[in-house]
mmCIF file of N, CA and C in Angstrom:
data_model
loop_
_atom_site.group_PDB
_atom_site.id
_atom_site.type_symbol
_atom_site.label_atom_id
_atom_site.label_comp_id
_atom_site.label_asym_id
_atom_site.label_seq_id
_atom_site.Cartn_x
_atom_site.Cartn_y
_atom_site.Cartn_z
ATOM 1 N N MET A 7 39.479 1.387 -11.491
ATOM 2 C CA MET A 7 40.215 2.535 -12.001
ATOM 3 C C MET A 7 39.796 3.793 -11.239
ATOM 4 N N GLU A 8 40.761 4.613 -10.896
ATOM 5 C CA GLU A 8 40.480 5.858 -10.186
ATOM 6 C C GLU A 8 39.794 6.856 -11.113
ATOM 7 N N THR A 9 38.935 7.688 -10.556
ATOM 8 C CA THR A 9 38.339 8.766 -11.344
ATOM 9 C C THR A 9 39.355 9.894 -11.491
ATOM 10 N N SER A 10 39.111 10.772 -12.451
ATOM 11 C CA SER A 10 40.001 11.925 -12.643
ATOM 12 C C SER A 10 40.068 12.783 -11.387
ATOM 13 N N GLN A 11 38.951 12.905 -10.680
ATOM 14 C CA GLN A 11 38.935 13.702 -9.449
ATOM 15 C C GLN A 11 39.814 13.067 -8.380
ATOM 16 N N GLN A 12 39.788 11.743 -8.281
ATOM 17 C CA GLN A 12 40.642 11.048 -7.316
ATOM 18 C C GLN A 12 42.110 11.216 -7.673
ATOM 19 N N VAL A 13 42.412 11.070 -8.966
ATOM 20 C CA VAL A 13 43.792 11.229 -9.416
ATOM 21 C C VAL A 13 44.261 12.650 -9.143
ATOM 22 N N MET A 14 43.416 13.642 -9.454
ATOM 23 C CA MET A 14 43.806 15.030 -9.220
ATOM 24 C C MET A 14 44.067 15.280 -7.734
ATOM 25 N N ALA A 15 43.219 14.771 -6.872
ATOM 26 C CA ALA A 15 43.411 14.947 -5.429
ATOM 27 C C ALA A 15 44.704 14.270 -4.966
ATOM 28 N N ASP A 16 44.952 13.061 -5.449
ATOM 29 C CA ASP A 16 46.176 12.340 -5.073
ATOM 30 C C ASP A 16 47.422 13.083 -5.542
ATOM 31 N N LEU A 17 47.410 13.535 -6.799
ATOM 32 C CA LEU A 17 48.587 14.205 -7.348
ATOM 33 C C LEU A 17 48.799 15.579 -6.728
ATOM 34 N N LEU A 18 47.722 16.266 -6.390
ATOM 35 C CA LEU A 18 47.874 17.560 -5.723
ATOM 36 C C LEU A 18 48.521 17.374 -4.349
ATOM 37 N N LYS A 19 48.160 16.313 -3.649
ATOM 38 C CA LYS A 19 48.809 16.018 -2.361
ATOM 39 C C LYS A 19 50.305 15.768 -2.552
ATOM 40 N N LEU A 20 50.649 15.010 -3.588
ATOM 41 C CA LEU A 20 52.061 14.722 -3.852
ATOM 42 C C LEU A 20 52.812 15.975 -4.287
ATOM 43 N N GLU A 21 52.187 16.774 -5.142
ATOM 44 C CA GLU A 21 52.826 18.020 -5.589
ATOM 45 C C GLU A 21 53.042 18.950 -4.394
ATOM 46 N N THR A 22 52.078 18.979 -3.487
ATOM 47 C CA THR A 22 52.207 19.780 -2.272
ATOM 48 C C THR A 22 53.377 19.280 -1.429
ATOM 49 N N ARG A 23 53.605 17.982 -1.405
ATOM 50 C CA ARG A 23 54.763 17.437 -0.669
ATOM 51 C C ARG A 23 56.075 17.929 -1.269
ATOM 52 N N VAL A 24 56.120 18.067 -2.610
ATOM 53 C CA VAL A 24 57.318 18.628 -3.249
ATOM 54 C C VAL A 24 57.531 20.057 -2.762
ATOM 55 N N TRP A 25 56.469 20.865 -2.775
ATOM 56 C CA TRP A 25 56.580 22.252 -2.306
ATOM 57 C C TRP A 25 56.965 22.314 -0.831
ATOM 58 N N GLU A 26 56.387 21.433 -0.016
ATOM 59 C CA GLU A 26 56.736 21.407 1.407
ATOM 60 C C GLU A 26 58.205 21.037 1.603
ATOM 61 N N ALA A 27 58.728 20.177 0.740
ATOM 62 C CA ALA A 27 60.158 19.839 0.803
ATOM 63 C C ALA A 27 61.009 21.066 0.500
ATOM 64 N N LEU A 28 60.556 21.910 -0.432
ATOM 65 C CA LEU A 28 61.284 23.146 -0.739
ATOM 66 C C LEU A 28 61.240 24.116 0.439
ATOM 67 N N VAL A 29 60.127 24.123 1.170
ATOM 68 C CA VAL A 29 59.987 24.996 2.343
ATOM 69 C C VAL A 29 60.847 24.491 3.499
ATOM 70 N N SER A 30 60.866 23.188 3.703
ATOM 71 C CA SER A 30 61.585 22.624 4.857
ATOM 72 C C SER A 30 63.034 22.248 4.550
ATOM 73 N N GLY A 31 63.394 22.248 3.267
ATOM 74 C CA GLY A 31 64.745 21.827 2.892
ATOM 75 C C GLY A 31 64.932 20.319 2.950
ATOM 76 N N ASP A 32 63.847 19.574 2.791
ATOM 77 C CA ASP A 32 63.844 18.118 2.936
ATOM 78 C C ASP A 32 64.251 17.430 1.626
ATOM 79 N N LYS A 33 65.544 17.182 1.489
ATOM 80 C CA LYS A 33 66.079 16.567 0.276
ATOM 81 C C LYS A 33 65.559 15.141 0.075
ATOM 82 N N ALA A 34 65.397 14.394 1.144
ATOM 83 C CA ALA A 34 64.965 12.998 1.029
ATOM 84 C C ALA A 34 63.559 12.903 0.445
ATOM 85 N N THR A 35 62.659 13.741 0.921
ATOM 86 C CA THR A 35 61.297 13.737 0.389
ATOM 87 C C THR A 35 61.292 14.176 -1.064
ATOM 88 N N ASP A 36 62.028 15.240 -1.379
ATOM 89 C CA ASP A 36 62.106 15.718 -2.755
ATOM 90 C C ASP A 36 62.599 14.595 -3.664
ATOM 91 N N ALA A 37 63.669 13.937 -3.281
ATOM 92 C CA ALA A 37 64.252 12.861 -4.089
ATOM 93 C C ALA A 37 63.284 11.692 -4.259
ATOM 94 N N ALA A 38 62.558 11.351 -3.207
ATOM 95 C CA ALA A 38 61.644 10.212 -3.255
ATOM 96 C C ALA A 38 60.477 10.439 -4.209
ATOM 97 N N LEU A 39 60.119 11.696 -4.439
ATOM 98 C CA LEU A 39 58.972 12.008 -5.287
ATOM 99 C C LEU A 39 59.331 12.152 -6.761
ATOM 100 N N LEU A 40 60.619 12.186 -7.088
ATOM 101 C CA LEU A 40 61.070 12.365 -8.469
ATOM 102 C C LEU A 40 61.616 11.061 -9.035
ATOM 103 N N THR A 41 61.376 10.837 -10.330
ATOM 104 C CA THR A 41 61.962 9.678 -10.997
ATOM 105 C C THR A 41 63.454 9.918 -11.201
ATOM 106 N N GLU A 42 64.196 8.833 -11.388
ATOM 107 C CA GLU A 42 65.634 8.965 -11.644
ATOM 108 C C GLU A 42 65.888 9.743 -12.928
ATOM 109 N N ASP A 43 64.971 9.616 -13.906
ATOM 110 C CA ASP A 43 65.132 10.307 -15.188
ATOM 111 C C ASP A 43 64.335 11.612 -15.254
ATOM 112 N N PHE A 44 63.981 12.172 -14.101
ATOM 113 C CA PHE A 44 63.246 13.442 -14.040
ATOM 114 C C PHE A 44 63.961 14.514 -14.861
ATOM 115 N N ILE A 45 63.154 15.322 -15.552
ATOM 116 C CA ILE A 45 63.695 16.490 -16.243
ATOM 117 C C ILE A 45 62.771 17.676 -15.963
ATOM 118 N N GLY A 46 63.376 18.790 -15.601
ATOM 119 C CA GLY A 46 62.638 20.019 -15.381
ATOM 120 C C GLY A 46 63.012 21.035 -16.446
ATOM 121 N N VAL A 47 62.016 21.775 -16.919
ATOM 122 C CA VAL A 47 62.235 22.846 -17.889
ATOM 123 C C VAL A 47 61.932 24.151 -17.164
ATOM 124 N N TYR A 48 62.971 24.960 -17.010
ATOM 125 C CA TYR A 48 62.867 26.179 -16.216
ATOM 126 C C TYR A 48 63.310 27.382 -17.040
ATOM 127 N N PRO A 49 63.033 28.598 -16.582
ATOM 128 C CA PRO A 49 63.428 29.788 -17.335
ATOM 129 C C PRO A 49 64.927 29.859 -17.623
ATOM 130 N N ASP A 50 65.737 29.217 -16.779
ATOM 131 C CA ASP A 50 67.192 29.274 -16.990
ATOM 132 C C ASP A 50 67.755 27.981 -17.583
ATOM 133 N N GLY A 51 66.900 27.069 -18.036
ATOM 134 C CA GLY A 51 67.375 25.866 -18.708
ATOM 135 C C GLY A 51 66.763 24.588 -18.174
ATOM 136 N N PHE A 52 67.412 23.484 -18.501
ATOM 137 C CA PHE A 52 66.957 22.160 -18.097
ATOM 138 C C PHE A 52 67.662 21.731 -16.814
ATOM 139 N N ALA A 53 66.989 20.889 -16.032
ATOM 140 C CA ALA A 53 67.604 20.358 -14.815
ATOM 141 C C ALA A 53 67.106 18.939 -14.586
ATOM 142 N N GLY A 54 68.005 18.068 -14.192
ATOM 143 C CA GLY A 54 67.646 16.703 -13.846
ATOM 144 C C GLY A 54 67.340 16.580 -12.360
ATOM 145 N N LYS A 55 67.151 15.356 -11.929
ATOM 146 C CA LYS A 55 66.821 15.081 -10.530
ATOM 147 C C LYS A 55 67.901 15.601 -9.584
ATOM 148 N N ASP A 56 69.164 15.351 -9.913
ATOM 149 C CA ASP A 56 70.247 15.784 -9.024
ATOM 150 C C ASP A 56 70.225 17.289 -8.797
ATOM 151 N N ALA A 57 69.956 18.057 -9.851
ATOM 152 C CA ALA A 57 69.903 19.518 -9.717
ATOM 153 C C ALA A 57 68.688 19.949 -8.901
ATOM 154 N N HIS A 58 67.551 19.276 -9.123
ATOM 155 C CA HIS A 58 66.339 19.639 -8.375
ATOM 156 C C HIS A 58 66.550 19.404 -6.886
ATOM 157 N N VAL A 59 67.072 18.246 -6.552
ATOM 158 C CA VAL A 59 67.330 17.924 -5.145
ATOM 159 C C VAL A 59 68.480 18.779 -4.614
ATOM 160 N N GLY A 60 69.491 19.014 -5.443
ATOM 161 C CA GLY A 60 70.670 19.778 -5.039
ATOM 162 C C GLY A 60 70.398 21.216 -4.671
ATOM 163 N N GLN A 61 69.277 21.765 -5.173
ATOM 164 C CA GLN A 61 68.949 23.143 -4.800
ATOM 165 C C GLN A 61 68.714 23.269 -3.296
ATOM 166 N N LEU A 62 68.502 22.138 -2.630
ATOM 167 C CA LEU A 62 68.250 22.143 -1.188
ATOM 168 C C LEU A 62 69.514 21.912 -0.368
ATOM 169 N N ASP A 63 70.668 21.861 -1.021
ATOM 170 C CA ASP A 63 71.927 21.652 -0.296
ATOM 171 C C ASP A 63 72.141 22.684 0.807
ATOM 172 N N GLY A 64 71.704 23.905 0.567
ATOM 173 C CA GLY A 64 71.865 24.969 1.552
ATOM 174 C C GLY A 64 70.644 25.174 2.429
ATOM 175 N N GLY A 65 69.682 24.258 2.344
ATOM 176 C CA GLY A 65 68.461 24.389 3.131
ATOM 177 C C GLY A 65 67.281 24.783 2.263
ATOM 178 N N SER A 66 66.253 25.288 2.891
ATOM 179 C CA SER A 66 65.017 25.607 2.179
ATOM 180 C C SER A 66 65.236 26.710 1.146
ATOM 181 N N THR A 67 64.428 26.658 0.090
ATOM 182 C CA THR A 67 64.509 27.655 -0.978
ATOM 183 C C THR A 67 63.238 28.484 -1.089
ATOM 184 N N VAL A 68 62.150 27.985 -0.522
ATOM 185 C CA VAL A 68 60.859 28.667 -0.591
ATOM 186 C C VAL A 68 60.396 28.976 0.826
ATOM 187 N N ALA A 69 59.978 30.226 1.040
ATOM 188 C CA ALA A 69 59.492 30.635 2.361
ATOM 189 C C ALA A 69 58.006 30.325 2.529
ATOM 190 N N GLU A 70 57.233 30.572 1.482
ATOM 191 C CA GLU A 70 55.794 30.304 1.524
ATOM 192 C C GLU A 70 55.281 30.158 0.103
ATOM 193 N N TYR A 71 54.126 29.513 -0.031
ATOM 194 C CA TYR A 71 53.569 29.283 -1.361
ATOM 195 C C TYR A 71 52.069 29.044 -1.265
ATOM 196 N N ALA A 72 51.399 29.196 -2.406
ATOM 197 C CA ALA A 72 49.988 28.848 -2.539
ATOM 198 C C ALA A 72 49.781 28.295 -3.942
ATOM 199 N N LEU A 73 49.081 27.177 -4.034
ATOM 200 C CA LEU A 73 48.774 26.559 -5.319
ATOM 201 C C LEU A 73 47.295 26.771 -5.615
ATOM 202 N N SER A 74 46.985 27.146 -6.857
ATOM 203 C CA SER A 74 45.593 27.408 -7.227
ATOM 204 C C SER A 74 45.372 27.074 -8.702
ATOM 205 N N GLU A 75 44.138 27.238 -9.152
ATOM 206 C CA GLU A 75 43.754 27.011 -10.554
ATOM 207 C C GLU A 75 44.200 25.628 -11.039
ATOM 208 N N VAL A 76 44.015 24.640 -10.192
ATOM 209 C CA VAL A 76 44.500 23.283 -10.466
ATOM 210 C C VAL A 76 43.629 22.599 -11.527
ATOM 211 N N GLN A 77 44.311 22.000 -12.493
ATOM 212 C CA GLN A 77 43.661 21.224 -13.547
ATOM 213 C C GLN A 77 44.411 19.908 -13.710
ATOM 214 N N LEU A 78 43.753 18.949 -14.325
ATOM 215 C CA LEU A 78 44.381 17.653 -14.580
ATOM 216 C C LEU A 78 44.114 17.236 -16.018
ATOM 217 N N ARG A 79 45.130 16.718 -16.663
ATOM 218 C CA ARG A 79 44.989 16.088 -17.976
ATOM 219 C C ARG A 79 45.450 14.645 -17.811
ATOM 220 N N GLN A 80 44.481 13.731 -17.860
ATOM 221 C CA GLN A 80 44.792 12.308 -17.723
ATOM 222 C C GLN A 80 45.314 11.818 -19.069
ATOM 223 N N VAL A 81 46.572 11.424 -19.120
ATOM 224 C CA VAL A 81 47.206 10.970 -20.356
ATOM 225 C C VAL A 81 46.905 9.490 -20.591
ATOM 226 N N SER A 82 46.923 8.712 -19.534
ATOM 227 C CA SER A 82 46.601 7.279 -19.582
ATOM 228 C C SER A 82 46.268 6.850 -18.157
ATOM 229 N N ASP A 83 46.003 5.562 -17.957
ATOM 230 C CA ASP A 83 45.732 5.085 -16.596
ATOM 231 C C ASP A 83 46.923 5.318 -15.676
ATOM 232 N N GLY A 84 48.132 5.326 -16.253
ATOM 233 C CA GLY A 84 49.336 5.455 -15.439
ATOM 234 C C GLY A 84 50.097 6.741 -15.624
ATOM 235 N N ALA A 85 49.465 7.755 -16.213
ATOM 236 C CA ALA A 85 50.158 9.033 -16.413
ATOM 237 C C ALA A 85 49.153 10.178 -16.458
ATOM 238 N N ALA A 86 49.508 11.269 -15.796
ATOM 239 C CA ALA A 86 48.638 12.444 -15.775
ATOM 240 C C ALA A 86 49.489 13.696 -15.595
ATOM 241 N N ILE A 87 48.994 14.791 -16.164
ATOM 242 C CA ILE A 87 49.671 16.075 -16.028
ATOM 243 C C ILE A 87 48.860 16.938 -15.069
ATOM 244 N N LEU A 88 49.496 17.359 -13.989
ATOM 245 C CA LEU A 88 48.889 18.280 -13.039
ATOM 246 C C LEU A 88 49.333 19.683 -13.441
ATOM 247 N N ILE A 89 48.361 20.565 -13.664
ATOM 248 C CA ILE A 89 48.623 21.922 -14.150
ATOM 249 C C ILE A 89 48.067 22.888 -13.109
ATOM 250 N N TYR A 90 48.864 23.884 -12.741
ATOM 251 C CA TYR A 90 48.397 24.802 -11.707
ATOM 252 C C TYR A 90 49.193 26.103 -11.706
ATOM 253 N N ARG A 91 48.692 27.037 -10.925
ATOM 254 C CA ARG A 91 49.364 28.313 -10.682
ATOM 255 C C ARG A 91 50.024 28.230 -9.311
ATOM 256 N N ALA A 92 51.264 28.701 -9.228
ATOM 257 C CA ALA A 92 51.986 28.746 -7.950
ATOM 258 C C ALA A 92 52.372 30.188 -7.649
ATOM 259 N N ASP A 93 51.904 30.696 -6.527
ATOM 260 C CA ASP A 93 52.321 32.002 -6.010
ATOM 261 C C ASP A 93 53.260 31.693 -4.855
ATOM 262 N N TYR A 94 54.466 32.252 -4.882
ATOM 263 C CA TYR A 94 55.435 31.866 -3.859
ATOM 264 C C TYR A 94 56.411 32.993 -3.554
ATOM 265 N N LEU A 95 57.073 32.844 -2.430
ATOM 266 C CA LEU A 95 58.103 33.778 -1.990
ATOM 267 C C LEU A 95 59.355 32.966 -1.710
ATOM 268 N N ARG A 96 60.434 33.328 -2.373
ATOM 269 C CA ARG A 96 61.709 32.638 -2.140
ATOM 270 C C ARG A 96 62.250 33.019 -0.760
ATOM 271 N N VAL A 97 63.069 32.166 -0.186
ATOM 272 C CA VAL A 97 63.673 32.440 1.117
ATOM 273 C C VAL A 97 64.440 33.754 1.074
ATOM 274 N N GLU A 98 65.180 33.981 0.016
ATOM 275 C CA GLU A 98 65.983 35.201 -0.121
ATOM 276 C C GLU A 98 65.225 36.317 -0.836
ATOM 277 N N GLY A 99 63.936 36.127 -1.104
ATOM 278 C CA GLY A 99 63.175 37.094 -1.889
ATOM 279 C C GLY A 99 62.440 38.117 -1.050
ATOM 280 N N SER A 100 62.119 39.216 -1.695
ATOM 281 C CA SER A 100 61.331 40.247 -1.029
ATOM 282 C C SER A 100 59.989 40.445 -1.724
ATOM 283 N N GLU A 101 59.831 39.875 -2.925
ATOM 284 C CA GLU A 101 58.576 39.994 -3.666
ATOM 285 C C GLU A 101 58.067 38.611 -4.049
ATOM 286 N N ARG A 102 56.748 38.474 -3.978
ATOM 287 C CA ARG A 102 56.135 37.212 -4.397
ATOM 288 C C ARG A 102 56.312 37.030 -5.899
ATOM 289 N N GLU A 103 56.467 35.788 -6.313
ATOM 290 C CA GLU A 103 56.572 35.445 -7.726
ATOM 291 C C GLU A 103 55.407 34.526 -8.084
ATOM 292 N N VAL A 104 55.091 34.488 -9.373
ATOM 293 C CA VAL A 104 54.005 33.638 -9.855
ATOM 294 C C VAL A 104 54.499 32.855 -11.063
ATOM 295 N N MET A 105 54.189 31.575 -11.076
ATOM 296 C CA MET A 105 54.491 30.772 -12.259
ATOM 297 C C MET A 105 53.366 29.775 -12.492
ATOM 298 N N LEU A 106 53.265 29.356 -13.735
ATOM 299 C CA LEU A 106 52.333 28.310 -14.123
ATOM 300 C C LEU A 106 53.151 27.035 -14.283
ATOM 301 N N VAL A 107 52.661 25.956 -13.713
ATOM 302 C CA VAL A 107 53.429 24.714 -13.651
ATOM 303 C C VAL A 107 52.649 23.579 -14.313
ATOM 304 N N SER A 108 53.358 22.780 -15.084
ATOM 305 C CA SER A 108 52.829 21.529 -15.634
ATOM 306 C C SER A 108 53.734 20.413 -15.134
ATOM 307 N N SER A 109 53.175 19.489 -14.366
ATOM 308 C CA SER A 109 53.952 18.375 -13.811
ATOM 309 C C SER A 109 53.386 17.057 -14.311
ATOM 310 N N LEU A 110 54.236 16.268 -14.940
ATOM 311 C CA LEU A 110 53.836 14.944 -15.407
ATOM 312 C C LEU A 110 54.138 13.928 -14.310
ATOM 313 N N TRP A 111 53.097 13.270 -13.856
ATOM 314 C CA TRP A 111 53.225 12.221 -12.849
ATOM 315 C C TRP A 111 52.942 10.885 -13.516
ATOM 316 N N GLU A 112 53.787 9.899 -13.235
ATOM 317 C CA GLU A 112 53.635 8.558 -13.790
ATOM 318 C C GLU A 112 53.517 7.554 -12.650
ATOM 319 N N ARG A 113 52.664 6.565 -12.876
ATOM 320 C CA ARG A 113 52.559 5.488 -11.888
ATOM 321 C C ARG A 113 53.579 4.419 -12.281
ATOM 322 N N ARG A 114 54.634 4.304 -11.477
ATOM 323 C CA ARG A 114 55.684 3.314 -11.728
ATOM 324 C C ARG A 114 55.725 2.362 -10.538
ATOM 325 N N ALA A 115 55.627 1.082 -10.838
ATOM 326 C CA ALA A 115 55.593 0.042 -9.795
ATOM 327 C C ALA A 115 54.499 0.345 -8.769
ATOM 328 N N GLY A 116 53.370 0.876 -9.259
ATOM 329 C CA GLY A 116 52.224 1.151 -8.404
ATOM 330 C C GLY A 116 52.293 2.430 -7.598
ATOM 331 N N VAL A 117 53.336 3.237 -7.817
ATOM 332 C CA VAL A 117 53.536 4.468 -7.042
ATOM 333 C C VAL A 117 53.603 5.661 -7.994
ATOM 334 N N TRP A 118 52.898 6.745 -7.664
ATOM 335 C CA TRP A 118 52.969 7.966 -8.458
ATOM 336 C C TRP A 118 54.294 8.680 -8.184
ATOM 337 N N VAL A 119 55.024 9.002 -9.256
ATOM 338 C CA VAL A 119 56.276 9.754 -9.163
ATOM 339 C C VAL A 119 56.302 10.812 -10.265
ATOM 340 N N ASN A 120 57.005 11.896 -9.992
ATOM 341 C CA ASN A 120 57.079 13.033 -10.912
ATOM 342 C C ASN A 120 58.258 12.850 -11.869
ATOM 343 N N SER A 121 57.966 12.807 -13.174
ATOM 344 C CA SER A 121 59.013 12.579 -14.170
ATOM 345 C C SER A 121 59.355 13.818 -14.989
ATOM 346 N N PHE A 122 58.484 14.844 -14.961
ATOM 347 C CA PHE A 122 58.707 16.033 -15.778
ATOM 348 C C PHE A 122 57.975 17.207 -15.149
ATOM 349 N N SER A 123 58.605 18.375 -15.224
ATOM 350 C CA SER A 123 57.954 19.600 -14.764
ATOM 351 C C SER A 123 58.407 20.761 -15.631
ATOM 352 N N GLN A 124 57.453 21.601 -16.016
ATOM 353 C CA GLN A 124 57.791 22.832 -16.724
ATOM 354 C C GLN A 124 57.203 23.984 -15.935
ATOM 355 N N ASP A 125 58.074 24.919 -15.550
ATOM 356 C CA ASP A 125 57.670 26.090 -14.771
ATOM 357 C C ASP A 125 57.789 27.317 -15.666
ATOM 358 N N THR A 126 56.670 28.016 -15.861
ATOM 359 C CA THR A 126 56.638 29.184 -16.734
ATOM 360 C C THR A 126 56.284 30.415 -15.914
ATOM 361 N N PRO A 127 57.204 31.374 -15.784
ATOM 362 C CA PRO A 127 56.890 32.597 -15.043
ATOM 363 C C PRO A 127 55.713 33.326 -15.690
ATOM 364 N N LEU A 128 54.808 33.822 -14.877
ATOM 365 C CA LEU A 128 53.667 34.587 -15.373
ATOM 366 C C LEU A 128 54.132 36.021 -15.587
ATOM 367 N N THR A 129 54.191 36.430 -16.854
ATOM 368 C CA THR A 129 54.738 37.751 -17.193
ATOM 369 C C THR A 129 53.677 38.771 -17.555
ATOM 370 N N GLY A 130 52.475 38.316 -17.892
ATOM 371 C CA GLY A 130 51.432 39.239 -18.306
ATOM 372 C C GLY A 130 51.585 39.730 -19.734
ATOM 373 N N GLN A 131 52.506 39.140 -20.489
ATOM 374 C CA GLN A 131 52.752 39.584 -21.858
ATOM 375 C C GLN A 131 51.804 38.959 -22.871
ATOM 376 N N GLY A 132 51.027 37.984 -22.483
ATOM 377 C CA GLY A 132 50.094 37.358 -23.408
ATOM 378 C C GLY A 132 50.759 36.328 -24.293
ATOM 379 N N VAL A 133 49.942 35.663 -25.088
ATOM 380 C CA VAL A 133 50.427 34.619 -25.992
ATOM 381 C C VAL A 133 50.938 35.269 -27.266
ATOM 382 N N VAL A 134 52.079 34.809 -27.721
ATOM 383 C CA VAL A 134 52.667 35.359 -28.946
ATOM 384 C C VAL A 134 52.198 34.564 -30.132
#
């Protein structure tokens, strides 16, 4: 069985591949890393795999990014939540944005794939 540190390192590499796909506009890589039943929870609503991959129809969406404050919650041997802060600049943006991300990765048929992601913009308003 992998240690939590090994799982965190593996999942961070995979999560970074998702971000690199957003930078390069690589729809194939993005699609390969998401489950068919992927669901994303975003500030503007829910999105499935087709919408996540479809955002790259016009090319890259992210110009640059940095991931930090990485944490892992091991749910089971075959599931873990990667939690982190993302600082990024959109291709069409002029100001950096920050969000906190929770990504559920599941080991399906021996391969880690992303089945859920929740992106929460960092507003500085505190917990209600």
